Short mmCIF file of C-alpha atoms in Angstrom, two decimals:
data_model
loop_
_atom_site.label_atom_id
_atom_site.label_comp_id
_atom_site.label_asym_id
_atom_site.label_seq_id
_atom_site.Cartn_x
_atom_site.Cartn_y
_atom_site.Cartn_z
CA MET A 44 -0.15 0.43 -0.33
CA LYS A 45 0.57 3.84 -0.63
CA GLU A 46 1.98 6.72 1.90
CA PHE A 47 1.56 9.64 2.11
CA VAL A 48 3.37 12.39 3.80
CA ILE A 49 3.17 16.35 3.63
CA ASN A 50 5.83 18.37 5.75
CA VAL A 51 4.05 21.36 5.42
CA ALA A 52 7.28 25.04 7.16
CA PRO A 53 7.62 28.99 6.47
CA LEU A 54 9.20 29.08 3.14
CA GLU A 55 8.70 25.02 1.42
CA THR A 56 6.54 22.49 0.90
CA ARG A 57 7.12 18.08 1.03
CA ILE A 58 5.50 15.64 0.22
CA ALA A 59 6.65 12.11 0.30
CA LEU A 60 5.32 8.97 -1.74
CA LEU A 61 5.97 5.63 0.98
CA GLU A 62 5.46 2.04 -1.50
CA GLU A 63 6.04 -0.62 0.81
CA LYS A 64 7.45 1.94 3.83
CA ARG A 65 10.26 3.39 0.65
CA LEU A 66 9.94 6.22 -0.50
CA VAL A 67 9.49 6.63 -3.44
CA GLU A 68 8.82 10.54 -5.30
CA LEU A 69 9.31 13.35 -3.71
CA THR A 70 7.36 16.99 -4.29
CA VAL A 71 9.08 19.82 -2.76
CA GLU A 72 7.98 23.07 -3.88
CA ARG A 73 9.35 26.25 -1.93
CA HIS A 74 6.82 29.68 -1.65
CA GLU A 75 10.19 31.65 -3.78
CA ASN A 76 9.95 28.98 -6.84
CA ARG A 77 6.73 28.10 -7.52
CA SER A 78 5.65 25.49 -10.14
CA LEU A 79 3.07 27.04 -12.34
CA VAL A 80 2.11 24.10 -14.57
CA GLY A 81 -1.60 24.13 -15.07
CA ASN A 82 -1.61 27.42 -15.30
CA ILE A 83 -4.41 29.72 -18.18
CA TYR A 84 -2.31 32.83 -19.45
CA LYS A 85 -3.56 34.88 -21.62
CA GLY A 86 -0.49 35.43 -24.40
CA ARG A 87 0.85 37.85 -26.86
CA VAL A 88 2.67 36.50 -29.63
CA ASP A 89 5.98 37.99 -28.85
CA SER A 90 8.01 36.71 -31.66
CA ILE A 91 7.90 33.55 -34.09
CA VAL A 92 10.96 31.24 -35.34
CA PRO A 93 9.97 29.80 -38.05
CA GLY A 94 12.92 27.43 -38.23
CA ILE A 95 11.76 25.92 -35.26
CA GLN A 96 8.45 25.98 -36.44
CA ALA A 97 7.70 27.77 -31.98
CA ALA A 98 7.11 31.37 -30.43
CA PHE A 99 7.51 33.15 -28.01
CA ILE A 100 5.06 34.10 -25.40
CA ASP A 101 4.29 36.92 -23.49
CA ILE A 102 2.76 35.55 -20.18
CA GLY A 103 3.43 38.29 -18.47
CA PHE A 104 7.35 37.08 -16.60
CA GLU A 105 10.27 38.34 -17.58
CA LYS A 106 11.35 35.70 -19.72
CA ASN A 107 8.70 34.61 -22.42
CA GLY A 108 7.69 31.04 -22.67
CA PHE A 109 7.82 28.83 -26.37
CA LEU A 110 4.71 27.46 -27.75
CA TYR A 111 5.72 24.91 -30.89
CA VAL A 112 3.40 24.50 -33.89
CA SER A 113 2.57 20.95 -32.43
CA ASP A 114 0.73 22.46 -29.35
CA ILE A 115 -1.79 25.01 -31.17
CA ALA A 116 -4.72 22.63 -30.72
CA GLY A 117 -7.88 23.14 -33.94
CA VAL A 118 -4.88 23.26 -36.65
CA GLU A 119 -5.26 20.32 -39.70
CA GLY A 120 -2.25 18.74 -38.82
CA THR A 121 -1.55 19.27 -35.06
CA GLY A 122 -4.25 17.42 -33.56
CA ASP A 123 -2.49 13.47 -33.39
CA PHE A 124 -2.76 13.34 -29.60
CA GLU A 125 -2.94 10.73 -27.63
CA PHE A 126 -4.20 11.68 -24.41
CA ASP A 127 -4.17 10.29 -20.86
CA GLU A 128 -4.81 11.57 -17.31
CA GLY A 129 -5.38 14.56 -19.09
CA THR A 130 -2.03 15.20 -20.99
CA ALA A 131 -1.74 15.79 -24.39
CA LYS A 132 0.94 13.72 -25.61
CA PRO A 133 2.84 13.64 -29.82
CA ARG A 134 2.08 10.90 -31.51
CA LYS A 135 5.29 8.92 -32.57
CA LYS A 136 6.35 11.00 -35.54
CA SER A 137 5.92 8.28 -38.14
CA GLN A 138 2.26 8.40 -36.85
CA ARG A 139 0.92 12.07 -37.54
CA ARG A 140 0.40 14.08 -40.38
CA LYS A 141 1.34 17.14 -41.87
CA ALA A 142 1.43 20.62 -39.80
CA PRO A 143 0.37 23.57 -41.16
CA ALA A 144 3.69 26.31 -41.19
CA ILE A 145 3.40 28.47 -37.62
CA GLU A 146 3.51 31.71 -39.19
CA THR A 147 0.30 30.83 -40.98
CA ILE A 148 -1.14 30.14 -37.60
CA ILE A 149 -0.53 32.75 -35.53
CA LYS A 150 0.68 36.37 -35.78
CA LYS A 151 3.00 38.81 -34.38
CA ASN A 152 1.01 40.23 -31.44
CA GLN A 153 -1.88 38.09 -32.08
CA PHE A 154 -3.47 37.51 -28.53
CA ILE A 155 -3.92 33.57 -27.47
CA MET A 156 -4.88 31.75 -24.50
CA VAL A 157 -2.21 29.44 -22.81
CA GLN A 158 -1.84 26.51 -20.05
CA VAL A 159 1.54 25.94 -19.30
CA SER A 160 3.06 22.37 -19.58
CA LYS A 161 6.64 22.51 -18.75
CA ASP A 162 8.52 24.80 -16.25
CA SER A 163 10.70 26.80 -16.76
CA LEU A 164 13.91 24.82 -16.73
CA GLY A 165 17.63 25.88 -17.13
CA THR A 166 17.95 28.08 -19.30
CA LYS A 167 14.93 27.18 -20.91
CA GLY A 168 11.47 29.11 -20.24
CA MET A 169 8.85 27.92 -20.03
CA ARG A 170 6.00 24.91 -22.50
CA LEU A 171 3.25 25.88 -23.12
CA THR A 172 1.10 24.26 -25.22
CA ASN A 173 -2.98 26.05 -26.40
CA TYR A 174 -4.63 22.63 -25.57
CA ILE A 175 -5.54 23.33 -22.49
CA THR A 176 -6.98 20.45 -20.15
CA LEU A 177 -8.86 21.72 -16.44
CA PRO A 178 -8.79 17.83 -13.97
CA GLY A 179 -11.65 17.82 -11.95
CA ARG A 180 -11.58 14.04 -9.33
CA TYR A 181 -12.90 12.19 -12.01
CA GLY A 182 -12.44 13.92 -14.95
CA VAL A 183 -10.34 15.70 -16.55
CA LEU A 184 -11.67 18.77 -18.77
CA MET A 185 -10.17 19.79 -21.94
CA PRO A 186 -12.53 22.33 -23.95
CA THR A 187 -9.83 22.36 -27.01
CA VAL A 188 -10.42 19.51 -28.37
CA ASN A 189 -13.28 16.98 -29.23
CA HIS A 190 -12.36 13.94 -28.09
CA LEU A 191 -13.87 11.46 -24.91
CA GLY A 192 -11.01 8.38 -23.69
CA VAL A 193 -10.79 6.46 -21.05
CA SER A 194 -8.03 7.03 -18.42
CA ARG A 195 -5.38 3.79 -19.39
CA LYS A 196 -3.94 2.16 -15.88
CA ILE A 197 -7.73 0.87 -16.19
CA GLU A 198 -8.08 -1.53 -17.85
CA SER A 199 -10.77 -4.28 -17.79
CA GLU A 200 -13.00 -3.86 -20.91
CA ARG A 201 -15.40 -3.80 -19.15
CA GLU A 202 -14.87 -1.42 -17.05
CA ARG A 203 -14.04 1.49 -19.45
CA ASP A 204 -16.74 0.59 -21.70
CA ARG A 205 -19.21 1.32 -18.86
CA LEU A 206 -17.44 4.30 -17.94
CA LYS A 207 -17.29 5.63 -22.03
CA ARG A 208 -21.87 4.92 -21.52
CA ILE A 209 -20.91 6.96 -18.94
CA LEU A 210 -19.10 9.82 -20.93
CA HIS A 211 -21.36 10.47 -23.60
CA ASN A 212 -23.64 10.49 -21.34
CA VAL A 213 -22.06 14.14 -18.99
CA ARG A 214 -19.92 15.13 -21.36
CA PRO A 215 -20.77 19.55 -22.30
CA GLN A 216 -21.83 19.66 -25.44
CA GLY A 217 -18.74 20.63 -27.80
CA LEU A 218 -16.00 19.10 -24.96
CA GLY A 219 -13.64 16.54 -24.62
CA LEU A 220 -13.24 14.33 -21.53
CA ILE A 221 -11.32 12.20 -20.06
CA MET A 222 -12.08 8.99 -16.79
CA ARG A 223 -9.61 9.40 -14.75
CA THR A 224 -7.85 6.11 -12.20
CA ALA A 225 -10.04 7.42 -9.89
CA ALA A 226 -12.94 7.45 -11.89
CA GLU A 227 -13.11 3.59 -11.57
CA GLY A 228 -16.40 1.76 -10.16
CA LYS A 229 -18.16 5.31 -9.75
CA SER A 230 -21.68 6.13 -11.15
CA LYS A 231 -23.11 8.27 -12.75
CA ALA A 232 -24.32 10.73 -9.77
CA ASP A 233 -20.44 11.27 -8.98
CA PHE A 234 -19.24 12.13 -12.66
CA GLN A 235 -22.06 14.67 -12.72
CA PRO A 236 -20.79 17.14 -9.58
CA ASP A 237 -17.68 17.68 -10.85
CA VAL A 238 -18.25 17.54 -15.09
CA GLU A 239 -20.51 20.84 -13.68
CA TYR A 240 -18.00 22.46 -11.92
CA LEU A 241 -15.07 21.87 -15.15
CA ALA A 242 -17.63 23.67 -17.35
CA ARG A 243 -18.79 26.61 -14.28
CA LEU A 244 -14.56 26.95 -14.73
CA TRP A 245 -14.25 26.70 -18.55
CA LYS A 246 -17.02 29.84 -18.95
CA LYS A 247 -14.89 31.91 -16.41
CA VAL A 248 -11.73 31.24 -18.50
CA CYS A 249 -13.13 32.27 -21.03
CA ALA A 250 -14.65 35.10 -19.08
CA ASN A 251 -11.32 36.38 -18.61
CA MET A 252 -10.02 35.64 -21.63
CA GLU A 253 -12.24 38.37 -23.17
CA SER A 254 -12.54 40.73 -19.82
CA MET A 255 -8.37 41.20 -20.59
CA LYS A 256 -6.12 43.42 -21.88
CA GLY A 257 -3.94 42.62 -22.28
CA PRO A 258 -0.74 38.62 -21.29
CA SER A 259 -1.61 37.78 -17.55
CA LEU A 260 -3.16 34.43 -15.49
CA LEU A 261 -7.11 32.97 -16.67
CA HIS A 262 -6.52 30.44 -13.78
CA GLU A 263 -4.27 29.31 -11.17
CA ASP A 264 -4.04 25.40 -10.43
CA MET A 265 -4.65 23.98 -8.01
CA GLY A 266 -1.53 24.45 -4.63
CA PRO A 267 0.99 21.49 -4.18
CA ILE A 268 -1.44 20.24 -2.07
CA LEU A 269 -3.79 19.84 -2.70
CA ARG A 270 -3.44 19.53 -6.26
CA ILE A 271 -1.55 16.04 -4.81
CA ILE A 272 -4.95 15.32 -3.57
CA ARG A 273 -7.04 15.85 -6.39
CA ASP A 274 -4.93 13.72 -8.66
CA SER A 275 -2.92 10.71 -6.63
CA PHE A 276 -4.63 10.10 -3.18
CA THR A 277 -7.23 6.94 -4.24
CA ASN A 278 -8.05 3.86 -2.73
CA ASP A 279 -4.93 2.50 -2.95
CA VAL A 280 -3.94 4.96 -0.34
CA SER A 281 -4.25 3.19 3.03
CA ARG A 282 -2.49 6.33 4.46
CA LEU A 283 -1.43 10.57 4.05
CA THR A 284 0.18 12.26 7.52
CA ILE A 285 0.39 16.08 7.41
CA ASP A 286 1.78 17.90 10.22
CA SER A 287 -0.34 21.26 8.87
CA GLU A 288 -3.49 22.09 11.50
CA ILE A 289 -4.45 24.13 8.73
CA GLU A 290 -3.62 21.84 5.58
CA TYR A 291 -4.98 19.42 7.15
CA ASP A 292 -8.58 21.75 7.25
CA ARG A 293 -8.40 21.78 4.23
CA ILE A 294 -7.69 18.22 2.54
CA LEU A 295 -10.99 17.07 4.90
CA SER A 296 -12.58 20.11 4.01
CA PHE A 297 -12.07 18.94 -0.28
CA LEU A 298 -12.18 15.21 0.71
CA ASP A 299 -15.73 16.29 1.71
CA SER A 300 -17.29 17.66 -2.06
CA PHE A 301 -15.67 14.91 -3.57
CA ALA A 302 -14.70 11.48 -1.74
CA PRO A 303 -15.85 11.49 1.95
CA SER A 304 -14.71 7.65 3.04
CA LEU A 305 -10.96 8.85 2.43
CA GLN A 306 -11.01 11.95 4.79
CA LYS A 307 -10.60 9.45 8.34
CA ARG A 308 -7.47 7.77 6.32
CA CYS A 309 -5.60 11.49 6.98
CA LYS A 310 -3.68 12.12 10.28
CA LEU A 311 -2.54 15.15 11.59
CA TYR A 312 0.85 14.71 13.23
CA ARG A 313 1.30 17.11 15.85
CA GLY A 314 4.80 15.11 17.77
CA LYS A 315 7.23 17.64 18.77
CA THR A 316 9.94 15.83 16.61
CA PRO A 317 9.48 16.99 12.92
CA VAL A 318 7.64 14.19 10.95
CA PHE A 319 10.54 13.49 8.18
CA GLU A 320 12.47 13.16 10.69
CA LYS A 321 10.11 10.72 12.72
CA MET A 322 9.23 8.77 9.28
CA GLY A 323 13.76 8.22 8.63
CA LEU A 324 12.95 10.21 5.73
CA GLU A 325 15.67 13.35 6.45
CA SER A 326 17.88 10.42 6.11
CA GLU A 327 16.98 9.10 2.52
CA VAL A 328 16.54 12.48 0.69
CA ASP A 329 19.59 12.65 2.04
CA LYS A 330 20.99 9.56 0.29
CA ALA A 331 19.01 10.64 -2.60
CA LEU A 332 21.46 13.85 -3.18
CA ASN A 333 24.72 11.13 -3.78
CA ARG A 334 26.08 9.97 -6.62
CA LYS A 335 27.11 6.31 -5.14
CA VAL A 336 23.84 4.37 -4.01
CA TYR A 337 24.12 0.40 -1.84
CA LEU A 338 22.36 -1.68 -2.69
CA LYS A 339 22.02 -4.81 0.29
CA SER A 340 24.13 -7.05 -0.77
CA GLY A 341 26.78 -4.79 -1.05
CA GLY A 342 27.39 -3.79 -3.81
CA HIS A 343 26.08 0.05 -5.72
CA ILE A 344 24.93 2.08 -8.34
CA CYS A 345 27.05 4.89 -9.66
CA ILE A 346 24.53 7.87 -10.98
CA ASP A 347 25.96 10.49 -13.06
CA GLN A 348 23.86 13.74 -15.00
CA THR A 349 25.33 15.26 -17.80
CA GLU A 350 23.24 17.60 -20.21
CA ALA A 351 22.81 15.09 -22.98
CA LEU A 352 22.47 12.21 -20.74
CA ILE A 353 22.74 10.03 -17.42
CA ALA A 354 24.31 7.35 -17.32
CA ILE A 355 24.10 5.49 -14.79
CA ASP A 356 26.44 2.38 -13.47
CA VAL A 357 26.31 -0.98 -11.95
CA ASN A 358 28.75 -2.50 -9.24
CA THR A 359 29.17 -6.01 -7.49
CA GLY A 360 31.24 -3.88 -5.29
CA ARG A 361 32.14 -6.01 -1.33
CA PHE A 362 28.87 -8.34 -2.87
CA THR A 363 30.76 -11.73 -4.04
CA GLY A 364 28.35 -14.12 -3.84
CA SER A 365 28.03 -17.70 -2.61
CA LYS A 366 27.41 -20.08 -6.21
CA ASN A 367 29.73 -18.21 -9.31
CA LEU A 368 30.20 -15.11 -11.12
CA GLU A 369 27.22 -15.44 -13.35
CA GLU A 370 25.35 -15.84 -10.04
CA THR A 371 27.22 -13.35 -8.14
CA VAL A 372 26.51 -10.45 -10.82
CA LEU A 373 22.60 -11.69 -11.97
CA GLN A 374 22.09 -10.97 -7.99
CA THR A 375 23.46 -7.81 -8.09
CA ASN A 376 22.06 -6.45 -11.73
CA LEU A 377 18.43 -7.74 -10.23
CA GLU A 378 18.90 -5.91 -6.68
CA ALA A 379 20.10 -2.59 -9.04
CA ALA A 380 17.36 -2.44 -12.10
CA GLU A 381 14.97 -2.43 -8.33
CA GLU A 382 16.54 0.92 -7.47
CA ILE A 383 16.77 2.92 -9.93
CA ALA A 384 13.69 2.78 -11.14
CA ARG A 385 12.85 3.82 -7.40
CA GLN A 386 16.42 6.12 -7.70
CA VAL A 387 14.24 7.79 -11.64
CA ARG A 388 11.86 8.57 -9.77
CA LEU A 389 12.81 9.66 -6.37
CA ARG A 390 15.41 11.78 -8.33
CA ASP A 391 12.80 13.01 -10.85
CA LEU A 392 15.44 11.90 -14.16
CA GLY A 393 14.13 12.66 -17.34
CA GLY A 394 15.19 12.50 -20.80
CA ILE A 395 18.26 9.53 -22.42
CA ILE A 396 19.12 7.71 -19.61
CA VAL A 397 21.87 4.77 -19.55
CA ILE A 398 22.41 1.53 -17.33
CA ASP A 399 25.57 -0.47 -17.88
CA PHE A 400 24.71 -3.52 -16.61
CA ILE A 401 27.21 -6.36 -15.18
CA ASP A 402 27.90 -8.92 -18.73
CA MET A 403 26.56 -12.27 -18.35
CA GLN A 404 27.27 -14.46 -20.57
CA TYR A 405 23.45 -16.28 -20.51
CA GLU A 406 20.47 -14.97 -22.92
CA ARG A 407 18.00 -16.14 -19.62
CA ASN A 408 19.57 -14.15 -17.33
CA ARG A 409 19.74 -11.28 -19.67
CA ARG A 410 15.91 -11.19 -20.18
CA GLU A 411 15.39 -11.84 -16.98
CA LEU A 412 16.72 -8.64 -15.74
CA LEU A 413 15.31 -6.89 -18.82
CA LYS A 414 11.59 -8.21 -17.41
CA ARG A 415 12.32 -6.98 -13.64
CA LEU A 416 13.36 -3.93 -14.93
CA GLN A 417 9.56 -3.76 -16.47
CA GLU A 418 7.71 -4.73 -14.37
CA CYS A 419 9.63 -1.82 -11.63
CA LEU A 420 9.35 1.74 -13.94
CA LYS A 421 5.30 0.00 -13.95
CA ARG A 422 4.80 2.13 -10.36
CA ASP A 423 6.34 4.96 -12.72
CA ARG A 424 3.76 7.58 -13.18
CA ALA A 425 6.30 9.06 -16.17
CA LYS A 426 6.78 7.85 -19.90
CA THR A 427 8.80 6.29 -19.92
CA THR A 428 10.08 3.71 -22.94
CA MET A 429 12.90 1.14 -23.22
CA SER A 430 15.72 -0.76 -25.12
CA GLU A 431 16.82 -4.18 -25.52
CA ILE A 432 20.21 -4.83 -23.67
CA SER A 433 23.18 -5.00 -26.07
CA GLU A 434 25.83 -7.21 -26.30
CA LEU A 435 28.03 -4.20 -23.28
CA GLY A 436 25.22 -5.07 -21.11
CA MET A 437 23.41 -1.47 -21.58
CA ILE A 438 19.85 -0.99 -21.11
CA GLU A 439 19.34 2.23 -22.90
CA MET A 440 16.14 4.37 -22.03
CA THR A 441 13.67 7.42 -21.80
CA ARG A 442 11.61 9.64 -19.32
CA LYS A 443 9.51 12.79 -19.30
CA ARG A 444 10.31 14.93 -17.00
CA VAL A 445 7.99 17.60 -15.76
CA LYS A 446 9.69 19.11 -13.18
CA HIS A 447 12.88 20.61 -11.85
CA ASN A 448 14.86 16.67 -10.59
CA LEU A 449 15.08 16.56 -7.39
CA VAL A 450 19.22 17.26 -7.10
CA LYS A 451 18.09 20.01 -9.67
CA ALA A 452 15.91 21.26 -6.97
CA LEU A 453 17.53 21.19 -4.07
CA SER A 454 21.26 21.75 -4.93
CA GLN A 455 23.44 24.50 -7.34
CA PRO A 456 26.62 23.44 -9.07
CA CYS A 457 29.35 24.03 -6.84
CA PRO A 458 30.88 27.98 -6.88
CA TYR A 459 34.16 26.07 -6.32
CA CYS A 460 34.65 23.41 -9.62
CA GLU A 461 31.34 25.66 -11.01
CA GLY A 462 29.97 22.63 -11.40
CA SER A 463 32.50 19.65 -12.88
CA GLY A 464 33.15 18.44 -10.24
CA LEU A 465 36.74 18.72 -11.67
CA VAL A 466 39.68 21.70 -11.16
CA ARG A 467 43.27 20.78 -12.23
CA SER A 468 46.03 19.17 -9.36
CA VAL A 469 48.25 21.38 -7.40
CA THR A 470 50.58 19.69 -9.89
CA THR A 471 49.08 20.81 -13.20
CA MET A 472 48.88 24.63 -11.78
CA THR A 473 52.57 24.74 -10.64
CA PHE A 474 53.47 24.21 -14.34
CA THR A 475 50.96 26.08 -15.34
CA ALA A 476 52.41 29.02 -13.93
CA LEU A 477 55.80 28.17 -15.09
CA ARG A 478 54.90 28.13 -18.52
CA GLN A 479 52.94 31.34 -18.62
CA LEU A 480 56.18 33.26 -16.69
CA GLN A 481 57.79 32.31 -19.66
CA SER A 482 55.57 32.79 -21.84
CA LEU A 483 54.57 36.32 -19.98
CA PHE A 484 59.09 36.78 -20.37
CA CYS A 485 58.91 36.80 -23.76
CA ARG A 486 56.44 40.05 -24.23
CA SER A 487 57.22 41.73 -21.79
CA LYS A 488 60.46 43.29 -20.15
CA GLU A 489 58.63 43.80 -16.58
CA LYS A 490 62.50 43.55 -15.46
CA SER A 491 60.97 41.50 -11.32
CA VAL A 492 58.09 39.46 -11.32
CA LEU A 493 55.54 39.05 -8.87
CA VAL A 494 54.11 35.79 -9.10
CA GLN A 495 50.36 35.52 -6.49
CA VAL A 496 48.75 31.77 -6.82
CA HIS A 497 47.02 30.21 -4.57
CA PRO A 498 48.98 28.45 -1.57
CA ASP A 499 49.19 25.05 -2.26
CA VAL A 500 51.07 26.15 -6.06
CA ALA A 501 53.15 28.63 -3.80
CA ARG A 502 54.39 25.77 -1.82
CA ARG A 503 55.42 24.25 -4.61
CA LEU A 504 57.12 26.64 -6.34
CA ARG A 505 58.99 28.25 -2.78
CA HIS A 506 60.69 24.29 -2.23
CA GLU A 507 60.04 20.85 -4.44
CA ASN A 508 60.17 23.39 -7.94
CA LYS A 509 61.79 26.11 -6.74
CA ASP A 510 64.26 24.56 -8.80
CA LEU A 511 63.08 24.62 -11.99
CA LEU A 512 61.35 28.48 -11.54
CA ASP A 513 64.91 29.71 -10.60
CA ALA A 514 66.56 28.36 -14.67
CA ILE A 515 63.41 30.31 -16.12
CA ALA A 516 64.35 33.06 -13.89
CA GLN A 517 67.99 32.93 -14.87
CA GLU A 518 67.29 31.23 -18.60
CA PHE A 519 65.83 35.66 -19.03
CA GLU A 520 67.86 37.44 -16.03
CA ARG A 521 64.91 38.27 -14.64
CA GLU A 522 64.15 38.36 -10.48
CA VAL A 523 61.34 36.41 -10.21
CA SER A 524 59.33 35.97 -6.12
CA VAL A 525 56.34 33.65 -5.19
CA GLU A 526 53.17 35.65 -3.28
CA SER A 527 50.34 32.90 -2.39
CA VAL A 528 46.77 33.84 -1.89
CA SER A 529 44.30 32.96 0.41
CA ASP A 530 41.40 34.43 -1.16
CA PHE A 531 42.23 32.87 -4.68
CA HIS A 532 40.05 29.80 -6.56
CA ILE A 533 43.49 26.44 -7.60
CA GLU A 534 43.39 27.35 -11.18
CA ASP A 535 44.39 31.58 -10.44
CA VAL A 536 47.40 32.99 -11.26
CA ALA A 537 48.23 36.56 -11.61
CA PHE A 538 51.22 38.45 -12.42
CA LEU A 539 52.23 41.78 -10.96
CA SER A 540 55.26 44.42 -11.21
CA ALA A 541 57.25 44.00 -7.56
CA ARG A 542 58.10 47.59 -8.27
CA THR A 543 54.52 48.75 -8.87
CA ARG A 544 52.05 45.39 -7.43
CA LYS A 545 50.51 46.52 -10.70
CA GLU A 546 48.92 43.31 -12.71
CA ILE A 547 51.56 44.00 -15.62
CA PRO A 548 50.26 44.20 -19.06
CA GLY A 549 49.63 41.40 -21.50
CA GLY A 550 50.24 38.64 -18.02
CA GLN A 551 46.69 38.16 -17.69
CA GLU A 552 47.01 36.22 -21.68
CA ALA A 553 45.39 32.80 -20.87
CA VAL A 554 44.82 33.19 -17.46
CA ARG A 555 42.43 31.89 -15.52
CA GLY A 556 41.98 34.94 -14.03
CA LYS A 557 41.75 36.42 -10.53
CA ALA A 558 38.96 34.47 -7.84
CA GLY A 559 36.67 36.41 -7.55
#
C-alpha cells in the first residue's frame, strides 16, 4: 500500500510518497519558486521562429514561454495526440500528419490562450500548450478538443465500456472529457458534479480571456497539497500524514465534497520531532543527493548527470555471492534494477538514461533482468520507453520529466569547480604557472615579477619545484618572487610588477584570472 507524508514549513512544502515504507517520490515546492504547471494565461505572441516552428509567448513574466506548432489546437495536422490523465502527448512522428507552418497559423502581437505544460528548466523558458486541460477529481475537461477517453491505467474492458457510456451522457456539448483512474467503480452521480464544476470553471476562464486587456493569468491551478489530493489520493493509498493543522482542515474540506470515505485515512501529526525525521525520511532525502547508492548485497550504483544524458553504472562492490560469478552478477543486476527504478522516480530523472549493467553470459539471465526492470518501472507515473539489453549489458531508456529533478531542485552548481566536479591539480597548476611565466618573459621587459598563486601552488614553487622557477629566472635574467593568496582559486594565477604591484600588461593572457 502507498502512503503520503507531508511536511509544511513556512517557506517550503515537501510531499513524500512511500511504497512498502520506502521513499519513492518527493515533491518539493518553495514559495520563492512555485510551479506554474497547469496555470492558464492570456498570452501575446512576441516573436515567431519559423526555423524551429515555434513562437515565443509573453505571458507577463520576464522570460517568454515557447509554443511549438504541434501544441496549437484546432489546426489540421496538429491534433494527432494520445490523451491520458489529462495530458496531451504527441503520437510518434511516423504516425503524425504534417502540420502547416506556424507563421500561417498565428501572427506577431496576436493574443492566444495558453497553459503551462512544463516549468522553466535551466536556460529554457516555460513550455506552453494551447491544448487546455482542466482536471477534476474523476475527470479532465479538454475544451479545445472533441475527444472522449478513459485512463489507460483502467485495464478492465468491461469497466472501460461502462465509463465510456457515462462519458457520452455527462460530457458538455462540444467539449472533450477523459475519465481519470480515480473514476474506476464510480457512478454517473459521482461524475455529474465534477463535470458541472469544470464546465463552470471553463466559462469563467473564457470570460477572463475576453475581459483582460494584456498578458495575464486566467486561471491558477491548485497548490501542491490539494493537487496531490485531487490527482493521486485514491483507494490504494492507505494513509496520509500531515503536520499542518490548517492544511489538514483544507484537505478534509476538499475530500468532503469529492471523496468523504478517504477522510478517515488522513492523520494530523502533532509530535515535536519533525515528521520527516520521525518517519526516517530525512536520511533518505540526503541519500538521494549522493552520486553513489549502495545496495543491500554490498554492490552499488553510480548516477552521473550530464547535459546530454544520465549515465547509471552498476558495480558488484563488496558482494561476492555464494555460488559462481554468473549468479553473483545476476543477483547484483536484479537488485540494481529495483533500486534504479526507485531512484529514477525519486530523483525525477528525465531525458535519455543509459544503464550499464554488469555483463552476463546467458541470454535467459538478460531476459530476467529486462523483465524485472520493466515490472519496477510500471509503478512510475511518468512515461518511459526502454530498449533491449545490448551485448555490452547496457539498456537505453527515456523518461518524460515535467519539473526540476530532485538534485537540481535541492542543489546548485559548486561555485569552486563550477559544476564540473573537477579542478586542476596542484601539480598541473604549478607547471601551468611556470609555462605562463616563461611566455610572459617573452612578451614583457619587466625585470622584477611577482607571481601570485593559490597557497598550495605557492608551496610547490618555493620548495619542490624551486629549481625550475630559478632556471627560468636565470635564463631570462629576471627576478621572480612568489606570493600565496589565500582567497585565490586553485586555478588562479596573476603576474604583477614587484616594484608597483600592478598587473603586467599582457600578463593575464591564457590565465584564468583572479578569484572573485
